[in-house]
Structure formats: C-alpha cells, structure tokens
Amino acid sequence: MAHLFTPFTVGSLELKNRIVMAPMCQYSVTAKDGKPNDWHYTHYTSRAIGGAALVIIEMTDVEPDGRISDFDLGLWSDDHIAPFARIVDACHGYGAKIGVQIAHAGRKAEDAATPVAPSAIAFEGPQYKVPRELSTDEVKRMVERFGQAAKRAVAAGFDTIELHGAHGYLIHQFQSPVTNRRSDEYGQDLARFGVEVIQAVKSEMPSNMPLLIRISAVEYVDGGYGIDHAIELCRRYREAGVDVVHVSSGGEGRPGKRKPGNYPGYQVPFARQIKEALDVPVIAVGMLDEYALAESVIASGDADLVAIGRGLLRDPYWPIHAAQALGVELNVPKQYARAF
Ligand SMILES: Cc1cc2nc3c(=O)[nH]c(=O)nc-3n(C[C@H](O)[C@H](O)[C@H](O)COP(=O)(O)O)c2cc1C
C-alpha cells in the first residue's frame, strides 16, 4: 500500500488519503460580489471526483477591500453562505472533504481604493498603492471579521478552515518585521494579530473541527525572517488553537540574497523542520506533483499531507493517476471506469 493512499485523521476531519488540493485563486467572480458561481462549482467538484481527499477553496476574503482583485471570493455576508454550501454538498457527494482558505490581502489588495495594512508601506510594483495603517481599534474589528467569516464557513458545512498566514497577505504582514512597524501591541508582538484571529475563528468552530494555517516558513526579501521566527510563530499559533500547519514560503516581496529553490520539493525541508520542532501535523506543498516524490514525502515522514496545486489544474484526475503509478487500486468513478 502506498503511503500516499493511507487515511489520515485530525480531530473530526477524516481524510481517505494524503492528497490535498492547494488553494488557488481563480479570479472568476465575474459578478464581483464575492460569491462562487458555476465555474467554482465545476472546478472544485471536478477535483473531488478526481479523488483528492481534501479540497481547499481558494483565498476567500473577510471584506470586499480584502480581496486581491474584485474577481475574488468572499465570506463577508450571510448571503455568501448558500453558494458555498452548494459546492460543499457536491464535494461531499463525491467523497471529498472540503475546507476554505479565509484571508485578507492587506497591502496586496489591488482593486481597493485605499488598501489597509499594519503599516503604511507599499508592496513593490506599479499596481500597488500605499496602504493606510490600521488603527488599533480597526485591527480589533478586523479580528472580528475573521471570526464572522469562520462562522459563515461553518454554516456552509465546511469540514475545516485554513487561515492564510502566508505569501505576504494581511496575517503575514503582521508577522513580519519588514511590513509591521507598529508601536502598539500588534507591533510589539508580531504573533499577536494571528493569535487573536485564531482564537476568534476557533470560537466559531465546533470544538473537534481542525484549524489549518498556511504560513511562509521563510521570507526572501532582504531583512526578512527565517525559519526560526516561523517556528516561534507556529508555536504561538499552536498554543492558540491551530491543529495543522501548511508550509509554504515567500510572497512578501522581491527576493534579495535568499532565493526560493523552485525545484521539486524545495519547501519540504521547511515542513519537516516545523513538524519536528513542534510535533504538529504539517502539509507540504510546492512542486510535489511527481508521483514518486509525493509518495516519498509521506513515506519518509517529512509531512503528513501533500498539497498539489498546478498539478491538479493540469489534471483533475491526478490522484487516480498517482494511484495507478504507485500500483494502488482506487475507486474510479464508475462512469469513468472503462478509461482507467
Ligand atoms: C493560479 C494559482 C493561484 C493561487 N492562489 C493561491 C491562494 O489563493 N492561496 C494560497 O495560499 N496559495 C495560492 N497559490 C499557491 C498554491 O497554493 C501553491 O502553494 C503553489 O502553486 C505551489 O504548489 P504547486 O507547485 O503544486 O503548484 C496559487 C497558485 C496558483 C498557481
């Protein structure tokens, strides 16, 4: 039996294999109202049919100005619950569990008239505006928005929630000495915003529903943080209630002296380091779509789960093809049985 196709359980989340669909923005909300439409329904349901154990819906924002673009998903009102529930029900019908990545783009909100951020420091690039620094009261209200979005995610029937604490978006902006120059409590303690968001979100989730957080394990900009800082952040997040860490890297700006590897499995060592330091389940991600490599990441114990991004865009049936390559018999949808 390939390790990739063994079940994995964390809290109430029972996964039939170790394959996670990585969250990937589709920029396809043509109505600009934050609600998933037929594209999202078809896209996510196809990956459930394709055999992924856990589908994570793309970055879904807690307020309209928290979107990267006006074409992104949101969970800022109760009207959003029903169209998400439709996708949740469909994925469940095809045997997958489903989560949603809750987020705010902060200074990387490109279509906001004035984006907000921990400090008034712009992201490099012509499409980025100088953000307005959030007041301390506004930060507290932002924490509440994450809680409200989580409440709606639970109402929509999601099995888990992932917080986007990576790739230079708002939670990451608070975590980083490069983007957080505040003098209040949210600047003196770089983990504080994330910790409060985790507590707010957890308080809206059933007690046994696991919370995931995606984190950038290292920053690549000069002056950015390294793995030791990420481990300390994760330690605080774990204490606050995080159950699984999804380990990515970068996204905060143009790489300086430290460069992302960009070769198969280049982020796996970060996942292993966080797992070993904190004894926490981890998801590894990043160029893991060679079947033998994905299998080895699980077999070696480097990570508990692997997330596949672009591999699943290219091939919704990536899990079925992986099973074939690894000699595992998988239940192919009966409609497609003659093809595999
Ligand atoms: C089209 C696209 C959209 C993405 N959107 C998100 C996102 O919404 N949230 C996120 O955390 N990462 C996002 N990512 C990063 C992926 O989740 C993943 O970490 C990255 O693609 C590396 O994995 P891969 O090599 O398997 O594609 C996106 C990547 C792509 C290609």
Coordinates of C-alpha atoms and ligand atoms in Angstrom, one line a residue:
M1 CA 0.0 0.0 0.0
A2 CA 1.4 3.4 -1.0
H3 CA 1.7 5.7 1.9
L4 CA 0.0 8.4 -0.2
F5 CA -3.2 6.4 -0.1
T6 CA -3.4 5.7 3.6
P7 CA -6.1 7.6 5.6
F8 CA -5.3 10.4 8.0
T9 CA -7.4 11.9 10.7
V10 CA -7.1 15.1 12.7
G11 CA -9.9 16.0 15.0
S12 CA -13.2 15.4 13.2
L13 CA -11.5 15.6 9.8
E14 CA -11.2 12.1 8.4
L15 CA -9.3 12.0 5.1
K16 CA -9.3 9.0 2.8
N17 CA -5.8 9.7 1.5
R18 CA -3.0 12.2 1.9
I19 CA -3.8 14.4 -1.1
V20 CA -4.9 18.0 -0.6
M21 CA -5.9 20.3 -3.4
A22 CA -3.9 23.5 -2.7
P23 CA -5.9 26.8 -2.5
M24 CA -5.7 28.6 -5.9
C25 CA -7.3 31.9 -6.8
Q26 CA -9.5 31.6 -9.9
Y27 CA -10.2 35.3 -10.3
S28 CA -13.5 34.2 -11.7
V29 CA -16.2 36.0 -9.8
T30 CA -17.5 37.9 -12.8
A31 CA -20.3 39.5 -10.8
K32 CA -17.7 40.9 -8.4
D33 CA -19.9 40.1 -5.5
G34 CA -17.6 37.5 -3.8
K35 CA -20.0 34.6 -4.5
P36 CA -18.8 31.4 -6.1
N37 CA -20.5 30.7 -9.4
D38 CA -20.7 27.8 -11.8
W39 CA -17.0 28.0 -12.6
H40 CA -16.1 27.5 -8.9
Y41 CA -18.7 24.7 -8.6
T42 CA -17.4 22.8 -11.6
H43 CA -13.8 23.4 -10.8
Y44 CA -13.9 22.2 -7.2
T45 CA -16.3 19.4 -7.7
S46 CA -14.1 18.0 -10.5
R47 CA -11.2 17.6 -8.1
A48 CA -13.5 15.8 -5.6
I49 CA -14.5 13.4 -8.4
G50 CA -10.8 13.2 -9.3
G51 CA -10.0 11.7 -5.9
A52 CA -8.4 14.4 -3.7
A53 CA -9.1 13.7 -0.1
L54 CA -9.3 17.4 0.9
V55 CA -10.2 20.3 -1.4
I56 CA -9.2 23.7 -0.1
I57 CA -11.1 26.5 -1.7
E58 CA -9.0 29.5 -2.8
M59 CA -8.3 32.6 -0.8
T60 CA -11.7 33.9 0.4
D61 CA -11.8 37.3 1.9
V62 CA -13.3 38.7 5.0
E63 CA -14.3 42.1 3.5
P64 CA -14.6 43.5 -0.1
D65 CA -11.4 45.6 0.2
G66 CA -9.6 42.5 1.5
R67 CA -9.6 40.9 -2.0
I68 CA -6.6 40.8 -4.3
S69 CA -9.0 41.7 -7.1
D70 CA -12.7 42.3 -7.4
F71 CA -12.9 38.9 -9.0
D72 CA -12.1 37.0 -5.8
L73 CA -14.3 35.1 -3.4
G74 CA -15.6 36.5 -0.1
L75 CA -17.4 35.5 3.0
W76 CA -18.3 38.9 4.3
S77 CA -22.1 38.5 4.4
D78 CA -24.6 35.7 5.2
D79 CA -25.7 35.9 1.5
H80 CA -22.5 34.1 0.7
I81 CA -23.3 31.0 2.7
A82 CA -25.6 29.3 0.2
P83 CA -23.4 29.4 -2.9
F84 CA -20.5 27.9 -0.9
A85 CA -22.8 25.3 0.6
R86 CA -23.7 24.1 -2.9
I87 CA -20.0 23.3 -3.6
V88 CA -19.6 21.8 -0.1
D89 CA -22.5 19.4 -0.7
A90 CA -21.3 18.4 -4.2
C91 CA -17.8 17.7 -3.0
H92 CA -19.2 15.6 -0.1
G93 CA -21.3 13.7 -2.6
Y94 CA -18.1 12.6 -4.4
G95 CA -16.3 11.5 -1.3
A96 CA -14.0 14.5 -0.6
K97 CA -13.7 16.7 2.5
I98 CA -13.6 20.4 1.8
G99 CA -12.2 23.5 3.5
V100 CA -11.9 27.2 2.7
Q101 CA -9.0 29.5 3.0
I102 CA -10.0 32.6 4.9
A103 CA -7.9 35.7 4.2
H104 CA -7.4 39.4 3.8
A105 CA -5.0 40.7 1.2
G106 CA -3.9 43.8 3.2
R107 CA -1.4 45.9 1.2
K108 CA -1.7 43.4 -1.7
A109 CA -5.4 44.4 -2.4
E110 CA -5.0 45.7 -5.9
D111 CA -8.6 47.0 -6.5
A112 CA -9.2 48.6 -3.2
A113 CA -9.3 52.4 -3.4
T114 CA -7.0 52.5 -0.3
P115 CA -5.8 49.2 0.9
V116 CA -5.2 48.7 4.6
A117 CA -2.1 47.2 6.3
P118 CA -0.3 47.0 9.6
S119 CA 2.0 49.9 8.4
A120 CA 1.9 52.3 5.5
I121 CA 4.5 50.5 3.4
A122 CA 3.6 49.7 -0.2
F123 CA 4.3 46.3 -1.9
E124 CA 6.7 46.8 -4.7
G125 CA 5.1 47.1 -8.2
P126 CA 3.1 49.7 -10.2
Q127 CA -0.3 48.1 -9.4
Y128 CA 0.2 48.5 -5.6
K129 CA -1.0 51.6 -3.7
V130 CA 0.5 52.9 -0.5
P131 CA -1.8 51.3 2.2
R132 CA -3.3 53.1 5.1
E133 CA -2.1 51.9 8.6
L134 CA -5.0 50.3 10.5
S135 CA -5.7 52.0 13.9
T136 CA -5.6 49.7 16.9
D137 CA -9.4 49.6 17.1
E138 CA -9.6 48.7 13.4
V139 CA -7.2 45.8 14.0
K140 CA -9.6 44.5 16.6
R141 CA -12.5 44.9 14.3
M142 CA -10.5 43.0 11.6
V143 CA -10.1 40.1 14.0
E144 CA -13.8 40.0 14.5
R145 CA -14.3 39.9 10.7
F146 CA -12.2 36.8 10.5
G147 CA -14.4 35.3 13.2
Q148 CA -17.6 36.2 11.4
A149 CA -16.3 34.7 8.1
A150 CA -15.4 31.5 10.0
K151 CA -18.9 31.4 11.4
R152 CA -20.3 31.5 7.9
A153 CA -17.9 28.8 6.7
V154 CA -19.2 26.5 9.4
A155 CA -22.8 27.4 8.4
A156 CA -21.9 26.4 4.8
G157 CA -20.9 23.0 6.0
F158 CA -17.1 23.1 5.5
D159 CA -15.1 20.4 7.2
T160 CA -12.2 22.6 8.1
I161 CA -10.9 26.1 7.7
E162 CA -7.5 27.3 6.7
L163 CA -6.2 30.7 7.6
H164 CA -3.9 32.4 5.0
G165 CA -0.9 33.4 7.0
A166 CA 1.5 33.2 4.0
H167 CA 2.5 34.8 0.8
G168 CA 2.6 38.4 2.1
Y169 CA -1.1 38.8 2.8
L170 CA -2.5 40.5 5.9
I171 CA -1.8 37.9 8.6
H172 CA 1.7 37.5 7.1
Q173 CA 2.1 41.3 7.0
F174 CA 1.6 41.4 10.8
Q175 CA 4.1 38.6 11.3
S176 CA 6.9 40.2 9.5
P177 CA 9.4 42.8 10.8
V178 CA 9.6 44.1 7.2
T179 CA 5.9 45.1 7.0
N180 CA 4.9 45.5 10.6
R181 CA 6.5 48.7 12.1
R182 CA 3.7 49.4 14.5
S183 CA 4.3 50.7 18.0
D184 CA 1.1 49.3 19.6
E185 CA 0.6 45.8 21.0
Y186 CA 0.2 44.4 17.4
G187 CA 3.7 45.6 16.6
Q188 CA 5.4 44.8 19.8
D189 CA 4.3 41.2 19.4
L190 CA 4.4 40.1 15.8
A191 CA 2.3 37.0 16.5
R192 CA -0.4 38.8 18.3
F193 CA -2.7 39.5 15.4
G194 CA -2.5 35.9 14.2
V195 CA -3.1 34.6 17.7
E196 CA -6.2 36.7 18.1
V197 CA -7.5 35.7 14.7
I198 CA -7.0 32.1 15.5
Q199 CA -8.9 32.5 18.8
A200 CA -11.8 34.3 17.1
V201 CA -12.0 31.7 14.4
K202 CA -11.7 28.8 16.8
S203 CA -14.5 30.2 18.9
E204 CA -16.9 29.9 16.0
M205 CA -15.8 26.3 15.0
P206 CA -17.1 23.1 16.5
S207 CA -14.5 22.0 19.2
N208 CA -13.3 19.0 17.2
M209 CA -13.1 20.7 13.8
P210 CA -9.4 21.3 13.0
L211 CA -8.0 24.7 12.1
L212 CA -5.2 24.9 9.5
I213 CA -2.9 27.8 9.0
R214 CA -0.8 28.4 5.9
I215 CA 2.5 30.1 6.7
S216 CA 5.5 31.3 4.8
A217 CA 8.3 29.5 6.6
V218 CA 10.9 31.9 5.3
E219 CA 10.9 35.3 3.7
Y220 CA 13.1 36.0 0.7
V221 CA 13.3 39.8 0.9
D222 CA 16.5 41.2 2.4
G223 CA 15.8 41.7 6.1
G224 CA 13.0 39.2 6.1
Y225 CA 12.5 36.5 8.7
G226 CA 14.0 33.0 8.7
I227 CA 12.7 29.6 9.7
D228 CA 13.4 30.1 13.5
H229 CA 11.0 33.1 13.5
A230 CA 8.4 30.9 11.6
I231 CA 8.8 28.2 14.2
E232 CA 8.2 30.6 17.0
L233 CA 5.1 32.0 15.3
C234 CA 3.8 28.5 14.8
R235 CA 4.4 27.6 18.4
R236 CA 2.2 30.6 19.4
Y237 CA -0.4 29.7 16.8
R238 CA -0.4 26.1 18.0
E239 CA -1.0 27.2 21.6
A240 CA -3.8 29.5 20.3
G241 CA -5.6 26.5 18.7
V242 CA -4.0 25.7 15.3
D243 CA -4.1 22.0 14.5
V244 CA -2.2 21.7 11.2
V245 CA 0.4 23.9 9.6
H246 CA 0.5 24.2 5.8
V247 CA 4.1 25.1 5.0
S248 CA 4.8 27.4 2.1
S249 CA 7.3 30.3 1.7
G250 CA 7.8 33.8 0.4
G251 CA 5.4 36.0 -1.4
E252 CA 6.2 39.1 0.7
G253 CA 8.3 40.9 -2.0
R254 CA 11.1 40.6 -4.4
P255 CA 13.7 38.0 -3.3
G256 CA 17.0 39.5 -2.2
K257 CA 20.1 37.4 -1.3
R258 CA 18.0 34.5 -0.2
K259 CA 16.2 32.9 -3.2
P260 CA 13.4 30.4 -3.4
G261 CA 14.6 27.0 -4.6
N262 CA 11.9 26.4 -7.2
Y263 CA 12.9 22.8 -7.7
P264 CA 10.7 19.8 -6.9
G265 CA 10.1 19.5 -3.2
Y266 CA 12.0 22.7 -2.3
Q267 CA 9.7 23.6 0.6
V268 CA 9.6 20.1 2.1
P269 CA 12.6 20.7 4.4
F270 CA 10.7 23.6 6.0
A271 CA 7.7 21.4 6.6
R272 CA 9.9 18.8 8.3
Q273 CA 11.6 21.4 10.5
I274 CA 8.3 22.8 11.7
K275 CA 6.9 19.3 12.3
E276 CA 10.0 18.3 14.2
A277 CA 10.2 21.4 16.3
L278 CA 6.5 21.5 17.3
D279 CA 5.3 17.9 16.9
V280 CA 2.4 19.3 14.8
P281 CA 0.9 17.7 11.7
V282 CA 2.1 19.5 8.5
I283 CA 1.1 19.8 4.9
A284 CA 4.0 20.1 2.5
V285 CA 3.4 22.0 -0.8
G286 CA 5.4 23.2 -3.8
M287 CA 6.3 21.2 -7.0
L288 CA 5.3 17.9 -5.5
D289 CA 3.3 16.5 -8.5
E290 CA 5.8 13.8 -9.5
Y291 CA 4.0 10.8 -8.0
A292 CA 7.1 9.1 -6.6
L293 CA 8.1 12.4 -4.9
A294 CA 4.7 12.9 -3.3
E295 CA 4.8 9.3 -2.1
S296 CA 8.3 9.8 -0.6
V297 CA 7.3 12.9 1.3
I298 CA 4.7 10.9 3.1
A299 CA 6.7 7.7 3.4
S300 CA 9.7 9.5 4.9
G301 CA 7.6 11.3 7.5
D302 CA 8.6 14.7 6.2
A303 CA 5.0 15.7 6.1
D304 CA 1.6 14.2 6.9
L305 CA -0.2 15.5 3.9
V306 CA 0.9 16.8 0.5
A307 CA -0.9 19.7 -1.3
I308 CA -0.9 19.7 -5.1
G309 CA -1.6 23.0 -6.9
R310 CA -0.8 23.3 -10.5
G311 CA -0.6 19.5 -10.9
L312 CA -4.3 19.5 -10.1
L313 CA -5.1 22.3 -12.5
R314 CA -3.4 20.3 -15.3
D315 CA -5.0 17.1 -14.3
P316 CA -8.1 16.9 -12.1
Y317 CA -7.5 13.1 -12.0
W318 CA -4.0 13.5 -10.6
P319 CA -4.9 11.3 -7.6
I320 CA -6.2 8.5 -9.8
H321 CA -3.1 8.7 -12.0
A322 CA -0.9 8.8 -8.9
A323 CA -2.6 5.6 -7.6
Q324 CA -2.0 3.9 -10.9
A325 CA 1.7 4.9 -11.0
L326 CA 2.1 3.6 -7.4
G327 CA 0.2 0.4 -8.0
V328 CA -2.8 1.2 -5.8
E329 CA -6.3 0.2 -6.8
L330 CA -8.5 3.3 -6.3
N331 CA -12.3 3.5 -6.7
V332 CA -12.6 5.3 -10.0
P333 CA -16.0 6.9 -10.6
K334 CA -18.0 4.1 -12.3
Q335 CA -18.8 6.4 -15.2
Y336 CA -15.1 6.6 -16.0
A337 CA -14.1 3.0 -15.1
R338 CA -13.5 2.0 -18.7
A339 CA -11.0 4.7 -19.2
F340 CA -8.6 3.8 -16.4
Ligands
LIG1 C1 -3.3 30.0 -10.1 C2 -2.8 30.0 -8.7 C3 -3.5 30.6 -7.7 C4 -3.0 30.5 -6.4 N1 -3.8 31.0 -5.3 C5 -3.4 30.8 -4.0 C6 -4.3 31.1 -3.0 O1 -5.5 31.5 -3.2 N2 -3.9 30.9 -1.7 C7 -2.7 30.3 -1.5 O2 -2.3 30.1 -0.3 N3 -1.8 30.0 -2.5 C8 -2.2 30.2 -3.7 N4 -1.4 29.7 -4.7 C9 -0.2 28.9 -4.4 C10 -0.6 27.4 -4.4 O3 -1.5 27.1 -3.4 C11 0.7 26.5 -4.2 O4 1.2 26.8 -3.0 C12 1.7 26.8 -5.3 O5 1.1 26.8 -6.6 C13 2.8 25.7 -5.3 O6 2.3 24.4 -5.4 P1 2.4 23.6 -6.8 O7 3.8 23.6 -7.2 O8 1.8 22.3 -6.6 O9 1.5 24.4 -7.8 C14 -1.8 29.8 -6.1 C15 -1.1 29.2 -7.1 C16 -1.6 29.3 -8.4 C17 -0.8 28.6 -9.5

